[in-house]
């Protein structure tokens, strides 16, 4: 099982060919991909055309769904955010800390194309796919 970040999904749905979108294309149908509620929101809110929105929604809703935040995980996210701040890392998007913390606590690797996850790899042991 792997989690695919919205950064990859957005490129994928925009038809942008990257190492991450090519890997995602290979993984679809061959690997269990987890879609979290937060990622679902981030990806689907970006569609302007109804037809594109419906196609993306159908694909994303066919994936293994997980809620990514609850009380216990929220507190763990705060711990991780504070740890990063103590190490001098400025977290630009809280949502990335939530996604990373979910992956870490669930022991799931993350496929992403967002440099904001790099400090979480280094300081929080976030597993990522190359």
CSV table of C-alpha atoms in Angstrom, one decimal:
chain,number,residue,atom,x,y,z
A,1,UNK,CA,0.0,0.0,0.0
A,2,UNK,CA,1.2,3.5,-0.8
A,3,UNK,CA,-0.1,7.0,-0.4
A,4,UNK,CA,0.0,9.3,-3.4
A,5,UNK,CA,0.2,13.0,-2.6
A,6,UNK,CA,-1.9,15.6,-4.3
A,7,UNK,CA,1.2,17.0,-5.9
A,8,UNK,CA,1.5,13.8,-8.0
A,9,UNK,CA,-2.3,13.5,-8.7
A,10,UNK,CA,-2.5,17.1,-9.9
A,11,UNK,CA,0.4,16.5,-12.4
A,12,UNK,CA,-1.2,13.2,-13.4
A,13,UNK,CA,-4.6,14.7,-14.2
A,14,UNK,CA,-3.0,17.6,-16.0
A,15,UNK,CA,-1.2,15.2,-18.2
A,16,UNK,CA,2.3,16.2,-17.0
A,17,UNK,CA,4.8,13.5,-17.5
A,18,UNK,CA,7.2,13.2,-14.5
A,19,UNK,CA,9.0,10.3,-12.9
A,20,UNK,CA,6.3,10.3,-10.2
A,21,UNK,CA,3.3,10.4,-12.6
A,22,UNK,CA,4.9,7.6,-14.7
A,23,UNK,CA,5.4,5.5,-11.5
A,24,UNK,CA,1.8,6.3,-10.5
A,25,UNK,CA,0.6,5.1,-14.0
A,26,UNK,CA,2.5,1.8,-13.5
A,27,UNK,CA,1.1,1.4,-9.9
A,28,UNK,CA,-2.5,1.9,-10.8
A,29,UNK,CA,-4.2,-1.5,-11.0
A,30,UNK,CA,-1.0,-3.2,-9.7
A,31,UNK,CA,-0.6,-1.8,-6.2
A,32,UNK,CA,-3.1,-0.8,-3.5
A,33,UNK,CA,-3.2,3.0,-3.5
A,34,UNK,CA,-4.5,4.8,-0.4
A,35,UNK,CA,-6.4,8.0,-0.9
A,36,UNK,CA,-7.0,10.1,2.1
A,37,UNK,CA,-9.8,12.5,2.7
A,38,UNK,CA,-7.4,15.5,2.8
A,39,UNK,CA,-5.8,14.5,-0.5
A,40,UNK,CA,-9.2,13.9,-2.0
A,41,UNK,CA,-10.2,17.5,-1.2
A,42,UNK,CA,-7.0,19.0,-2.4
A,43,UNK,CA,-7.2,17.2,-5.8
A,44,UNK,CA,-10.9,17.5,-6.6
A,45,UNK,CA,-11.3,21.1,-5.6
A,46,UNK,CA,-9.0,22.1,-8.5
A,47,UNK,CA,-11.2,20.9,-11.4
A,48,UNK,CA,-13.0,23.5,-13.4
A,49,UNK,CA,-14.7,21.3,-16.0
A,50,UNK,CA,-17.5,19.1,-14.7
A,51,UNK,CA,-16.6,16.2,-17.0
A,52,UNK,CA,-13.0,16.2,-15.8
A,53,UNK,CA,-14.1,16.5,-12.2
A,54,UNK,CA,-16.5,13.5,-12.5
A,55,UNK,CA,-13.8,11.3,-14.2
A,56,UNK,CA,-11.2,12.2,-11.5
A,57,UNK,CA,-13.8,11.6,-8.8
A,58,UNK,CA,-14.7,8.2,-10.2
A,59,UNK,CA,-11.0,7.1,-10.3
A,60,UNK,CA,-10.1,8.5,-6.8
A,61,UNK,CA,-13.2,7.0,-5.2
A,62,UNK,CA,-12.2,3.6,-6.6
A,63,UNK,CA,-9.1,3.7,-4.4
A,64,UNK,CA,-8.7,2.5,-0.9
A,65,UNK,CA,-10.0,5.3,1.3
A,66,UNK,CA,-8.7,6.4,4.7
A,67,UNK,CA,-9.5,9.2,7.0
A,68,UNK,CA,-6.2,11.0,7.7
A,69,UNK,CA,-7.0,13.0,10.8
A,70,UNK,CA,-8.6,12.4,14.1
A,71,UNK,CA,-7.8,13.6,17.7
A,72,UNK,CA,-4.8,11.3,18.3
A,73,UNK,CA,-3.3,12.0,14.9
A,74,UNK,CA,-3.9,15.7,15.3
A,75,UNK,CA,-1.9,15.8,18.5
A,76,UNK,CA,0.9,13.8,16.8
A,77,UNK,CA,0.9,16.3,13.9
A,78,UNK,CA,1.4,19.1,16.5
A,79,UNK,CA,4.3,17.1,18.0
A,80,UNK,CA,5.9,16.7,14.6
A,81,UNK,CA,5.3,20.3,13.6
A,82,UNK,CA,6.9,21.5,16.9
A,83,UNK,CA,9.9,19.1,16.4
A,84,UNK,CA,10.5,20.5,12.9
A,85,UNK,CA,10.3,24.1,14.2
A,86,UNK,CA,12.9,23.2,16.9
A,87,UNK,CA,15.2,22.0,14.2
A,88,UNK,CA,14.8,25.3,12.3
A,89,UNK,CA,12.4,23.9,9.7
A,90,UNK,CA,9.7,26.3,8.6
A,91,UNK,CA,6.6,24.3,7.7
A,92,UNK,CA,4.8,26.1,4.9
A,93,UNK,CA,1.7,23.9,4.8
A,94,UNK,CA,0.1,22.3,7.8
A,95,UNK,CA,-1.6,19.8,5.4
A,96,UNK,CA,1.7,18.4,4.5
A,97,UNK,CA,2.5,17.7,8.1
A,98,UNK,CA,-0.9,15.9,8.4
A,99,UNK,CA,-0.2,13.8,5.3
A,100,UNK,CA,3.4,12.9,6.4
A,101,UNK,CA,2.3,12.1,10.0
A,102,UNK,CA,-0.5,9.9,8.7
A,103,UNK,CA,2.0,8.0,6.5
A,104,UNK,CA,4.5,7.7,9.3
A,105,UNK,CA,2.0,6.4,11.9
A,106,UNK,CA,0.5,4.0,9.3
A,107,UNK,CA,3.9,2.9,8.1
A,108,UNK,CA,3.0,3.7,4.5
A,109,UNK,CA,5.4,5.2,1.9
A,110,UNK,CA,4.5,8.4,0.2
A,111,UNK,CA,4.8,9.2,-3.5
A,112,UNK,CA,5.1,12.9,-3.9
A,113,UNK,CA,6.7,15.7,-6.0
A,114,UNK,CA,6.7,18.4,-3.3
A,115,UNK,CA,10.0,19.5,-1.8
A,116,UNK,CA,8.1,20.5,1.4
A,117,UNK,CA,8.2,16.8,2.4
A,118,UNK,CA,12.0,16.6,2.3
A,119,UNK,CA,12.5,17.8,5.9
A,120,UNK,CA,10.0,15.3,7.0
A,121,UNK,CA,12.0,12.6,5.3
A,122,UNK,CA,15.1,13.8,7.1
A,123,UNK,CA,13.8,14.6,10.5
A,124,UNK,CA,10.7,12.4,10.9
A,125,UNK,CA,11.7,9.3,9.0
A,126,UNK,CA,8.9,9.7,6.4
A,127,UNK,CA,9.3,6.8,3.9
A,128,UNK,CA,9.0,7.9,0.2
A,129,UNK,CA,9.0,6.2,-3.1
A,130,UNK,CA,11.9,7.3,-5.3
